[in-house]
Amino acid sequence: MKLIDGGRAPNPRRVRIFLAEKGTAVLTETLDMAAREHLSEAFRAINPMQRLPVLVLDDGTALAESVAICRYFEELQPQPPLFGVGPRERALVEMWNRRMEFELYLRISAAFRHRHPAMAEMEVPQVPAWGEVCGAKALEVLAWLDGELADRPYIAGDGFTIADITALVAVDFMKPARLRMPEHLGNVERWHAAVSSRPSASA
């Protein structure tokens, strides 16, 4: 199998962190998104959505979407469990991962795509006002998350999961999105320091 990666972009990073947590090495090809290599006709034949990452299996199956790729590797290698153990825990991890993806990551991504000058030719139409709205809402979500993290070390409970990976790449993406972390979010800061110190965070 081969992982087609996208470098510093958040979604490819999600998969790299996940694989690092699993201790899994995969043959990797990196496309230069700044040079728009992912918009080539050759890549369109692999993923019509022209988004990264994509995992190409030995039988030619192309798995796109970062969480789907992570689920594939979770099935191949259940330990350590990053999607939870048992029905209750798996449901909680799913709930929190979706919250981090929809409420935080996608809003920070929209703030970047609709406000950053470098995205003007790729996000058409670029709507700066929408980027401002999404950025402000993301900061509200972080304030809410700070309260949620008051009584547990990780996003979904006592253990590190895919929900923490999604939240980590979202928070780290605030810098290129030109969003400043609100002050006095001690629980978020404590959580971010903990997950950033894991070796996988540098993947």
mmCIF file with all atom_site columns, C-alpha atoms in Angstrom:
data_model
loop_
_atom_site.group_PDB
_atom_site.id
_atom_site.type_symbol
_atom_site.label_atom_id
_atom_site.label_alt_id
_atom_site.label_comp_id
_atom_site.label_asym_id
_atom_site.label_entity_id
_atom_site.label_seq_id
_atom_site.pdbx_PDB_ins_code
_atom_site.Cartn_x
_atom_site.Cartn_y
_atom_site.Cartn_z
_atom_site.occupancy
_atom_site.B_iso_or_equiv
_atom_site.pdbx_formal_charge
_atom_site.auth_seq_id
_atom_site.auth_comp_id
_atom_site.auth_asym_id
_atom_site.auth_atom_id
_atom_site.pdbx_PDB_model_num
ATOM 1   C CA . MET A 1 1   ? 0.000   0.000  0.000   1.00 0.00 ? 1   MET A CA 1
ATOM 2   C CA . LYS A 1 2   ? 1.037   3.628  -0.427  1.00 0.00 ? 2   LYS A CA 1
ATOM 3   C CA . LEU A 1 3   ? 0.005   6.800  1.388   1.00 0.00 ? 3   LEU A CA 1
ATOM 4   C CA . ILE A 1 4   ? -0.184  9.892  -0.797  1.00 0.00 ? 4   ILE A CA 1
ATOM 5   C CA . ASP A 1 5   ? 0.583   12.687 1.612   1.00 0.00 ? 5   ASP A CA 1
ATOM 6   C CA . GLY A 1 6   ? 0.180   16.447 1.470   1.00 0.00 ? 6   GLY A CA 1
ATOM 7   C CA . GLY A 1 7   ? 2.986   17.778 3.617   1.00 0.00 ? 7   GLY A CA 1
ATOM 8   C CA . ARG A 1 8   ? 2.134   20.412 6.228   1.00 0.00 ? 8   ARG A CA 1
ATOM 9   C CA . ALA A 1 9   ? -1.630  20.510 5.580   1.00 0.00 ? 9   ALA A CA 1
ATOM 10  C CA . PRO A 1 10  ? -3.735  19.511 8.626   1.00 0.00 ? 10  PRO A CA 1
ATOM 11  C CA . ASN A 1 11  ? -5.543  16.480 7.209   1.00 0.00 ? 11  ASN A CA 1
ATOM 12  C CA . PRO A 1 12  ? -2.397  14.666 6.052   1.00 0.00 ? 12  PRO A CA 1
ATOM 13  C CA . ARG A 1 13  ? -0.888  15.484 9.426   1.00 0.00 ? 13  ARG A CA 1
ATOM 14  C CA . ARG A 1 14  ? -3.825  13.816 11.179  1.00 0.00 ? 14  ARG A CA 1
ATOM 15  C CA . VAL A 1 15  ? -2.984  10.553 9.457   1.00 0.00 ? 15  VAL A CA 1
ATOM 16  C CA . ARG A 1 16  ? 0.738   10.876 10.136  1.00 0.00 ? 16  ARG A CA 1
ATOM 17  C CA . ILE A 1 17  ? 0.112   11.449 13.855  1.00 0.00 ? 17  ILE A CA 1
ATOM 18  C CA . PHE A 1 18  ? -2.243  8.477  13.945  1.00 0.00 ? 18  PHE A CA 1
ATOM 19  C CA . LEU A 1 19  ? 0.323   6.215  12.268  1.00 0.00 ? 19  LEU A CA 1
ATOM 20  C CA . ALA A 1 20  ? 3.036   7.446  14.619  1.00 0.00 ? 20  ALA A CA 1
ATOM 21  C CA . GLU A 1 21  ? 0.859   6.575  17.615  1.00 0.00 ? 21  GLU A CA 1
ATOM 22  C CA . LYS A 1 22  ? 0.377   3.109  16.140  1.00 0.00 ? 22  LYS A CA 1
ATOM 23  C CA . GLY A 1 23  ? 4.063   2.744  15.350  1.00 0.00 ? 23  GLY A CA 1
ATOM 24  C CA . THR A 1 24  ? 3.117   1.910  11.757  1.00 0.00 ? 24  THR A CA 1
ATOM 25  C CA . ALA A 1 25  ? 5.385   2.708  8.814   1.00 0.00 ? 25  ALA A CA 1
ATOM 26  C CA . VAL A 1 26  ? 3.813   3.100  5.366   1.00 0.00 ? 26  VAL A CA 1
ATOM 27  C CA . LEU A 1 27  ? 5.384   3.792  1.984   1.00 0.00 ? 27  LEU A CA 1
ATOM 28  C CA . THR A 1 28  ? 4.668   7.480  1.392   1.00 0.00 ? 28  THR A CA 1
ATOM 29  C CA . GLU A 1 29  ? 4.587   9.777  -1.622  1.00 0.00 ? 29  GLU A CA 1
ATOM 30  C CA . THR A 1 30  ? 4.263   13.502 -0.904  1.00 0.00 ? 30  THR A CA 1
ATOM 31  C CA . LEU A 1 31  ? 2.566   15.875 -3.317  1.00 0.00 ? 31  LEU A CA 1
ATOM 32  C CA . ASP A 1 32  ? 3.424   19.560 -3.242  1.00 0.00 ? 32  ASP A CA 1
ATOM 33  C CA . MET A 1 33  ? 0.099   21.263 -2.575  1.00 0.00 ? 33  MET A CA 1
ATOM 34  C CA . ALA A 1 34  ? 1.632   24.727 -2.960  1.00 0.00 ? 34  ALA A CA 1
ATOM 35  C CA . ALA A 1 35  ? 2.616   23.722 -6.485  1.00 0.00 ? 35  ALA A CA 1
ATOM 36  C CA . ARG A 1 36  ? -0.900  22.280 -6.935  1.00 0.00 ? 36  ARG A CA 1
ATOM 37  C CA . GLU A 1 37  ? 0.323   18.800 -7.734  1.00 0.00 ? 37  GLU A CA 1
ATOM 38  C CA . HIS A 1 38  ? -2.889  17.484 -6.176  1.00 0.00 ? 38  HIS A CA 1
ATOM 39  C CA . LEU A 1 39  ? -4.859  19.206 -8.960  1.00 0.00 ? 39  LEU A CA 1
ATOM 40  C CA . SER A 1 40  ? -3.222  17.192 -11.725 1.00 0.00 ? 40  SER A CA 1
ATOM 41  C CA . GLU A 1 41  ? -5.212  14.869 -13.975 1.00 0.00 ? 41  GLU A CA 1
ATOM 42  C CA . ALA A 1 42  ? -3.047  11.966 -12.788 1.00 0.00 ? 42  ALA A CA 1
ATOM 43  C CA . PHE A 1 43  ? -4.130  12.539 -9.192  1.00 0.00 ? 43  PHE A CA 1
ATOM 44  C CA . ARG A 1 44  ? -7.752  13.159 -10.216 1.00 0.00 ? 44  ARG A CA 1
ATOM 45  C CA . ALA A 1 45  ? -7.759  9.587  -11.529 1.00 0.00 ? 45  ALA A CA 1
ATOM 46  C CA . ILE A 1 46  ? -6.893  8.413  -8.004  1.00 0.00 ? 46  ILE A CA 1
ATOM 47  C CA . ASN A 1 47  ? -9.178  10.772 -6.076  1.00 0.00 ? 47  ASN A CA 1
ATOM 48  C CA . PRO A 1 48  ? -11.795 12.713 -8.069  1.00 0.00 ? 48  PRO A CA 1
ATOM 49  C CA . MET A 1 49  ? -12.124 15.121 -5.119  1.00 0.00 ? 49  MET A CA 1
ATOM 50  C CA . GLN A 1 50  ? -8.433  16.009 -5.564  1.00 0.00 ? 50  GLN A CA 1
ATOM 51  C CA . ARG A 1 51  ? -7.865  16.185 -1.829  1.00 0.00 ? 51  ARG A CA 1
ATOM 52  C CA . LEU A 1 52  ? -5.169  14.713 0.368   1.00 0.00 ? 52  LEU A CA 1
ATOM 53  C CA . PRO A 1 53  ? -4.331  12.335 1.918   1.00 0.00 ? 53  PRO A CA 1
ATOM 54  C CA . VAL A 1 54  ? -5.207  9.171  0.004   1.00 0.00 ? 54  VAL A CA 1
ATOM 55  C CA . LEU A 1 55  ? -4.270  5.615  0.918   1.00 0.00 ? 55  LEU A CA 1
ATOM 56  C CA . VAL A 1 56  ? -3.887  3.357  -2.131  1.00 0.00 ? 56  VAL A CA 1
ATOM 57  C CA . LEU A 1 57  ? -4.229  -0.300 -1.195  1.00 0.00 ? 57  LEU A CA 1
ATOM 58  C CA . ASP A 1 58  ? -2.437  -3.156 -2.890  1.00 0.00 ? 58  ASP A CA 1
ATOM 59  C CA . ASP A 1 59  ? -5.579  -4.050 -4.860  1.00 0.00 ? 59  ASP A CA 1
ATOM 60  C CA . GLY A 1 60  ? -5.819  -0.486 -6.205  1.00 0.00 ? 60  GLY A CA 1
ATOM 61  C CA . THR A 1 61  ? -8.565  0.691  -3.858  1.00 0.00 ? 61  THR A CA 1
ATOM 62  C CA . ALA A 1 62  ? -8.113  4.373  -3.038  1.00 0.00 ? 62  ALA A CA 1
ATOM 63  C CA . LEU A 1 63  ? -9.224  5.417  0.441   1.00 0.00 ? 63  LEU A CA 1
ATOM 64  C CA . ALA A 1 64  ? -9.639  9.158  0.846   1.00 0.00 ? 64  ALA A CA 1
ATOM 65  C CA . GLU A 1 65  ? -10.722 11.177 3.916   1.00 0.00 ? 65  GLU A CA 1
ATOM 66  C CA . SER A 1 66  ? -8.315  11.185 6.824   1.00 0.00 ? 66  SER A CA 1
ATOM 67  C CA . VAL A 1 67  ? -10.611 9.607  9.422   1.00 0.00 ? 67  VAL A CA 1
ATOM 68  C CA . ALA A 1 68  ? -11.534 6.783  7.031   1.00 0.00 ? 68  ALA A CA 1
ATOM 69  C CA . ILE A 1 69  ? -7.836  6.076  6.526   1.00 0.00 ? 69  ILE A CA 1
ATOM 70  C CA . CYS A 1 70  ? -7.285  6.092  10.281  1.00 0.00 ? 70  CYS A CA 1
ATOM 71  C CA . ARG A 1 71  ? -10.187 3.679  10.789  1.00 0.00 ? 71  ARG A CA 1
ATOM 72  C CA . TYR A 1 72  ? -8.631  1.318  8.248   1.00 0.00 ? 72  TYR A CA 1
ATOM 73  C CA . PHE A 1 73  ? -5.398  1.211  10.224  1.00 0.00 ? 73  PHE A CA 1
ATOM 74  C CA . GLU A 1 74  ? -7.315  0.832  13.499  1.00 0.00 ? 74  GLU A CA 1
ATOM 75  C CA . GLU A 1 75  ? -8.870  -2.338 12.081  1.00 0.00 ? 75  GLU A CA 1
ATOM 76  C CA . LEU A 1 76  ? -5.489  -3.626 10.950  1.00 0.00 ? 76  LEU A CA 1
ATOM 77  C CA . GLN A 1 77  ? -3.816  -2.815 14.261  1.00 0.00 ? 77  GLN A CA 1
ATOM 78  C CA . PRO A 1 78  ? -6.265  -2.355 17.160  1.00 0.00 ? 78  PRO A CA 1
ATOM 79  C CA . GLN A 1 79  ? -3.534  -1.562 19.711  1.00 0.00 ? 79  GLN A CA 1
ATOM 80  C CA . PRO A 1 80  ? -3.182  1.015  21.014  1.00 0.00 ? 80  PRO A CA 1
ATOM 81  C CA . PRO A 1 81  ? -6.898  1.779  20.567  1.00 0.00 ? 81  PRO A CA 1
ATOM 82  C CA . LEU A 1 82  ? -7.426  5.296  19.233  1.00 0.00 ? 82  LEU A CA 1
ATOM 83  C CA . PHE A 1 83  ? -11.152 4.971  18.486  1.00 0.00 ? 83  PHE A CA 1
ATOM 84  C CA . GLY A 1 84  ? -12.126 3.642  21.904  1.00 0.00 ? 84  GLY A CA 1
ATOM 85  C CA . VAL A 1 85  ? -12.833 0.188  23.336  1.00 0.00 ? 85  VAL A CA 1
ATOM 86  C CA . GLY A 1 86  ? -16.358 -1.183 23.634  1.00 0.00 ? 86  GLY A CA 1
ATOM 87  C CA . PRO A 1 87  ? -19.657 0.322  22.442  1.00 0.00 ? 87  PRO A CA 1
ATOM 88  C CA . ARG A 1 88  ? -19.868 3.154  24.994  1.00 0.00 ? 88  ARG A CA 1
ATOM 89  C CA . GLU A 1 89  ? -16.295 4.355  24.611  1.00 0.00 ? 89  GLU A CA 1
ATOM 90  C CA . ARG A 1 90  ? -16.334 4.095  20.822  1.00 0.00 ? 90  ARG A CA 1
ATOM 91  C CA . ALA A 1 91  ? -19.513 6.156  20.707  1.00 0.00 ? 91  ALA A CA 1
ATOM 92  C CA . LEU A 1 92  ? -18.014 8.819  22.973  1.00 0.00 ? 92  LEU A CA 1
ATOM 93  C CA . VAL A 1 93  ? -14.859 9.019  20.868  1.00 0.00 ? 93  VAL A CA 1
ATOM 94  C CA . GLU A 1 94  ? -16.955 9.296  17.715  1.00 0.00 ? 94  GLU A CA 1
ATOM 95  C CA . MET A 1 95  ? -19.059 12.035 19.290  1.00 0.00 ? 95  MET A CA 1
ATOM 96  C CA . TRP A 1 96  ? -16.052 14.060 20.386  1.00 0.00 ? 96  TRP A CA 1
ATOM 97  C CA . ASN A 1 97  ? -14.135 13.590 17.182  1.00 0.00 ? 97  ASN A CA 1
ATOM 98  C CA . ARG A 1 98  ? -17.099 14.863 15.195  1.00 0.00 ? 98  ARG A CA 1
ATOM 99  C CA . ARG A 1 99  ? -17.437 17.831 17.538  1.00 0.00 ? 99  ARG A CA 1
ATOM 100 C CA . MET A 1 100 ? -13.757 18.687 17.155  1.00 0.00 ? 100 MET A CA 1
ATOM 101 C CA . GLU A 1 101 ? -13.978 18.270 13.389  1.00 0.00 ? 101 GLU A CA 1
ATOM 102 C CA . PHE A 1 102 ? -17.212 20.183 12.752  1.00 0.00 ? 102 PHE A CA 1
ATOM 103 C CA . GLU A 1 103 ? -17.139 22.773 15.512  1.00 0.00 ? 103 GLU A CA 1
ATOM 104 C CA . LEU A 1 104 ? -13.416 23.551 15.671  1.00 0.00 ? 104 LEU A CA 1
ATOM 105 C CA . TYR A 1 105 ? -11.307 22.235 12.806  1.00 0.00 ? 105 TYR A CA 1
ATOM 106 C CA . LEU A 1 106 ? -13.644 23.098 9.933   1.00 0.00 ? 106 LEU A CA 1
ATOM 107 C CA . ARG A 1 107 ? -14.195 26.606 11.294  1.00 0.00 ? 107 ARG A CA 1
ATOM 108 C CA . ILE A 1 108 ? -10.476 27.273 11.662  1.00 0.00 ? 108 ILE A CA 1
ATOM 109 C CA . SER A 1 109 ? -9.966  25.860 8.180   1.00 0.00 ? 109 SER A CA 1
ATOM 110 C CA . ALA A 1 110 ? -12.659 28.170 6.799   1.00 0.00 ? 110 ALA A CA 1
ATOM 111 C CA . ALA A 1 111 ? -11.045 31.145 8.515   1.00 0.00 ? 111 ALA A CA 1
ATOM 112 C CA . PHE A 1 112 ? -7.811  30.262 6.733   1.00 0.00 ? 112 PHE A CA 1
ATOM 113 C CA . ARG A 1 113 ? -9.315  29.507 3.349   1.00 0.00 ? 113 ARG A CA 1
ATOM 114 C CA . HIS A 1 114 ? -11.513 32.591 3.213   1.00 0.00 ? 114 HIS A CA 1
ATOM 115 C CA . ARG A 1 115 ? -9.124  35.159 4.705   1.00 0.00 ? 115 ARG A CA 1
ATOM 116 C CA . HIS A 1 116 ? -5.595  34.196 3.716   1.00 0.00 ? 116 HIS A CA 1
ATOM 117 C CA . PRO A 1 117 ? -4.361  35.903 0.529   1.00 0.00 ? 117 PRO A CA 1
ATOM 118 C CA . ALA A 1 118 ? -2.534  32.746 -0.564  1.00 0.00 ? 118 ALA A CA 1
ATOM 119 C CA . MET A 1 119 ? -5.885  30.923 -0.828  1.00 0.00 ? 119 MET A CA 1
ATOM 120 C CA . ALA A 1 120 ? -7.588  33.484 -3.067  1.00 0.00 ? 120 ALA A CA 1
ATOM 121 C CA . GLU A 1 121 ? -7.088  31.439 -6.244  1.00 0.00 ? 121 GLU A CA 1
ATOM 122 C CA . MET A 1 122 ? -8.026  28.129 -4.627  1.00 0.00 ? 122 MET A CA 1
ATOM 123 C CA . GLU A 1 123 ? -11.091 29.188 -2.605  1.00 0.00 ? 123 GLU A CA 1
ATOM 124 C CA . VAL A 1 124 ? -13.396 30.649 -5.235  1.00 0.00 ? 124 VAL A CA 1
ATOM 125 C CA . PRO A 1 125 ? -15.283 32.644 -4.246  1.00 0.00 ? 125 PRO A CA 1
ATOM 126 C CA . GLN A 1 126 ? -13.260 33.689 -1.239  1.00 0.00 ? 126 GLN A CA 1
ATOM 127 C CA . VAL A 1 127 ? -15.650 35.313 1.261   1.00 0.00 ? 127 VAL A CA 1
ATOM 128 C CA . PRO A 1 128 ? -13.618 37.179 3.913   1.00 0.00 ? 128 PRO A CA 1
ATOM 129 C CA . ALA A 1 129 ? -16.709 37.944 5.998   1.00 0.00 ? 129 ALA A CA 1
ATOM 130 C CA . TRP A 1 130 ? -17.442 34.215 6.278   1.00 0.00 ? 130 TRP A CA 1
ATOM 131 C CA . GLY A 1 131 ? -13.847 33.635 7.347   1.00 0.00 ? 131 GLY A CA 1
ATOM 132 C CA . GLU A 1 132 ? -14.266 36.227 10.090  1.00 0.00 ? 132 GLU A CA 1
ATOM 133 C CA . VAL A 1 133 ? -17.474 34.601 11.329  1.00 0.00 ? 133 VAL A CA 1
ATOM 134 C CA . CYS A 1 134 ? -15.887 31.144 11.381  1.00 0.00 ? 134 CYS A CA 1
ATOM 135 C CA . GLY A 1 135 ? -12.791 32.407 13.171  1.00 0.00 ? 135 GLY A CA 1
ATOM 136 C CA . ALA A 1 136 ? -14.829 34.109 15.877  1.00 0.00 ? 136 ALA A CA 1
ATOM 137 C CA . LYS A 1 137 ? -16.966 31.002 16.356  1.00 0.00 ? 137 LYS A CA 1
ATOM 138 C CA . ALA A 1 138 ? -13.871 28.802 16.662  1.00 0.00 ? 138 ALA A CA 1
ATOM 139 C CA . LEU A 1 139 ? -12.662 30.971 19.538  1.00 0.00 ? 139 LEU A CA 1
ATOM 140 C CA . GLU A 1 140 ? -16.036 30.564 21.248  1.00 0.00 ? 140 GLU A CA 1
ATOM 141 C CA . VAL A 1 141 ? -15.745 26.799 20.868  1.00 0.00 ? 141 VAL A CA 1
ATOM 142 C CA . LEU A 1 142 ? -12.313 26.859 22.510  1.00 0.00 ? 142 LEU A CA 1
ATOM 143 C CA . ALA A 1 143 ? -13.754 28.721 25.501  1.00 0.00 ? 143 ALA A CA 1
ATOM 144 C CA . TRP A 1 144 ? -16.466 26.062 25.783  1.00 0.00 ? 144 TRP A CA 1
ATOM 145 C CA . LEU A 1 145 ? -13.888 23.293 25.417  1.00 0.00 ? 145 LEU A CA 1
ATOM 146 C CA . ASP A 1 146 ? -11.881 24.775 28.274  1.00 0.00 ? 146 ASP A CA 1
ATOM 147 C CA . GLY A 1 147 ? -14.787 24.063 30.589  1.00 0.00 ? 147 GLY A CA 1
ATOM 148 C CA . GLU A 1 148 ? -15.174 20.539 29.243  1.00 0.00 ? 148 GLU A CA 1
ATOM 149 C CA . LEU A 1 149 ? -11.505 19.785 29.924  1.00 0.00 ? 149 LEU A CA 1
ATOM 150 C CA . ALA A 1 150 ? -11.753 20.832 33.566  1.00 0.00 ? 150 ALA A CA 1
ATOM 151 C CA . ASP A 1 151 ? -12.349 17.270 34.767  1.00 0.00 ? 151 ASP A CA 1
ATOM 152 C CA . ARG A 1 152 ? -10.500 15.066 32.273  1.00 0.00 ? 152 ARG A CA 1
ATOM 153 C CA . PRO A 1 153 ? -7.054  14.993 30.658  1.00 0.00 ? 153 PRO A CA 1
ATOM 154 C CA . TYR A 1 154 ? -8.096  14.337 27.064  1.00 0.00 ? 154 TYR A CA 1
ATOM 155 C CA . ILE A 1 155 ? -10.886 15.378 24.720  1.00 0.00 ? 155 ILE A CA 1
ATOM 156 C CA . ALA A 1 156 ? -12.953 12.198 24.979  1.00 0.00 ? 156 ALA A CA 1
ATOM 157 C CA . GLY A 1 157 ? -11.961 11.002 28.439  1.00 0.00 ? 157 GLY A CA 1
ATOM 158 C CA . ASP A 1 158 ? -8.946  9.524  30.206  1.00 0.00 ? 158 ASP A CA 1
ATOM 159 C CA . GLY A 1 159 ? -7.089  8.286  27.131  1.00 0.00 ? 159 GLY A CA 1
ATOM 160 C CA . PHE A 1 160 ? -5.557  9.839  24.010  1.00 0.00 ? 160 PHE A CA 1
ATOM 161 C CA . THR A 1 161 ? -7.735  9.247  20.923  1.00 0.00 ? 161 THR A CA 1
ATOM 162 C CA . ILE A 1 162 ? -8.442  10.379 17.371  1.00 0.00 ? 162 ILE A CA 1
ATOM 163 C CA . ALA A 1 163 ? -10.444 13.244 18.903  1.00 0.00 ? 163 ALA A CA 1
ATOM 164 C CA . ASP A 1 164 ? -7.239  14.638 20.411  1.00 0.00 ? 164 ASP A CA 1
ATOM 165 C CA . ILE A 1 165 ? -5.473  14.320 17.068  1.00 0.00 ? 165 ILE A CA 1
ATOM 166 C CA . THR A 1 166 ? -8.227  16.267 15.319  1.00 0.00 ? 166 THR A CA 1
ATOM 167 C CA . ALA A 1 167 ? -8.232  18.953 18.002  1.00 0.00 ? 167 ALA A CA 1
ATOM 168 C CA . LEU A 1 168 ? -4.436  19.202 17.997  1.00 0.00 ? 168 LEU A CA 1
ATOM 169 C CA . VAL A 1 169 ? -4.135  19.821 14.264  1.00 0.00 ? 169 VAL A CA 1
ATOM 170 C CA . ALA A 1 170 ? -7.008  22.310 14.514  1.00 0.00 ? 170 ALA A CA 1
ATOM 171 C CA . VAL A 1 171 ? -5.389  24.330 17.297  1.00 0.00 ? 171 VAL A CA 1
ATOM 172 C CA . ASP A 1 172 ? -1.996  24.251 15.581  1.00 0.00 ? 172 ASP A CA 1
ATOM 173 C CA . PHE A 1 173 ? -3.650  25.471 12.381  1.00 0.00 ? 173 PHE A CA 1
ATOM 174 C CA . MET A 1 174 ? -4.742  28.626 14.181  1.00 0.00 ? 174 MET A CA 1
ATOM 175 C CA . LYS A 1 175 ? -1.344  30.209 13.501  1.00 0.00 ? 175 LYS A CA 1
ATOM 176 C CA . PRO A 1 176 ? -1.541  30.091 9.672   1.00 0.00 ? 176 PRO A CA 1
ATOM 177 C CA . ALA A 1 177 ? -5.234  30.990 9.993   1.00 0.00 ? 177 ALA A CA 1
ATOM 178 C CA . ARG A 1 178 ? -4.114  34.126 11.878  1.00 0.00 ? 178 ARG A CA 1
ATOM 179 C CA . LEU A 1 179 ? -6.199  33.356 14.946  1.00 0.00 ? 179 LEU A CA 1
ATOM 180 C CA . ARG A 1 180 ? -4.922  34.102 18.433  1.00 0.00 ? 180 ARG A CA 1
ATOM 181 C CA . MET A 1 181 ? -5.611  31.690 21.275  1.00 0.00 ? 181 MET A CA 1
ATOM 182 C CA . PRO A 1 182 ? -7.885  33.411 23.811  1.00 0.00 ? 182 PRO A CA 1
ATOM 183 C CA . GLU A 1 183 ? -6.259  34.181 27.157  1.00 0.00 ? 183 GLU A CA 1
ATOM 184 C CA . HIS A 1 184 ? -7.014  32.380 30.414  1.00 0.00 ? 184 HIS A CA 1
ATOM 185 C CA . LEU A 1 185 ? -7.957  29.025 28.823  1.00 0.00 ? 185 LEU A CA 1
ATOM 186 C CA . GLY A 1 186 ? -5.846  27.119 31.299  1.00 0.00 ? 186 GLY A CA 1
ATOM 187 C CA . ASN A 1 187 ? -7.396  23.715 30.654  1.00 0.00 ? 187 ASN A CA 1
ATOM 188 C CA . VAL A 1 188 ? -6.980  23.989 26.888  1.00 0.00 ? 188 VAL A CA 1
ATOM 189 C CA . GLU A 1 189 ? -3.393  25.159 27.367  1.00 0.00 ? 189 GLU A CA 1
ATOM 190 C CA . ARG A 1 190 ? -2.658  22.232 29.700  1.00 0.00 ? 190 ARG A CA 1
ATOM 191 C CA . TRP A 1 191 ? -4.205  19.754 27.253  1.00 0.00 ? 191 TRP A CA 1
ATOM 192 C CA . HIS A 1 192 ? -2.375  21.285 24.272  1.00 0.00 ? 192 HIS A CA 1
ATOM 193 C CA . ALA A 1 193 ? 0.974   21.140 26.057  1.00 0.00 ? 193 ALA A CA 1
ATOM 194 C CA . ALA A 1 194 ? 0.395   17.476 26.930  1.00 0.00 ? 194 ALA A CA 1
ATOM 195 C CA . VAL A 1 195 ? -0.580  16.321 23.452  1.00 0.00 ? 195 VAL A CA 1
ATOM 196 C CA . SER A 1 196 ? 2.094   18.465 21.794  1.00 0.00 ? 196 SER A CA 1
ATOM 197 C CA . SER A 1 197 ? 4.754   16.770 23.934  1.00 0.00 ? 197 SER A CA 1
ATOM 198 C CA . ARG A 1 198 ? 3.890   13.341 22.550  1.00 0.00 ? 198 ARG A CA 1
ATOM 199 C CA . PRO A 1 199 ? 6.482   12.140 19.995  1.00 0.00 ? 199 PRO A CA 1
ATOM 200 C CA . SER A 1 200 ? 3.719   11.653 17.428  1.00 0.00 ? 200 SER A CA 1
ATOM 201 C CA . ALA A 1 201 ? 2.968   15.375 17.382  1.00 0.00 ? 201 ALA A CA 1
ATOM 202 C CA . SER A 1 202 ? 6.081   16.008 15.313  1.00 0.00 ? 202 SER A CA 1
ATOM 203 C CA . ALA A 1 203 ? 4.957   13.629 12.569  1.00 0.00 ? 203 ALA A CA 1
#
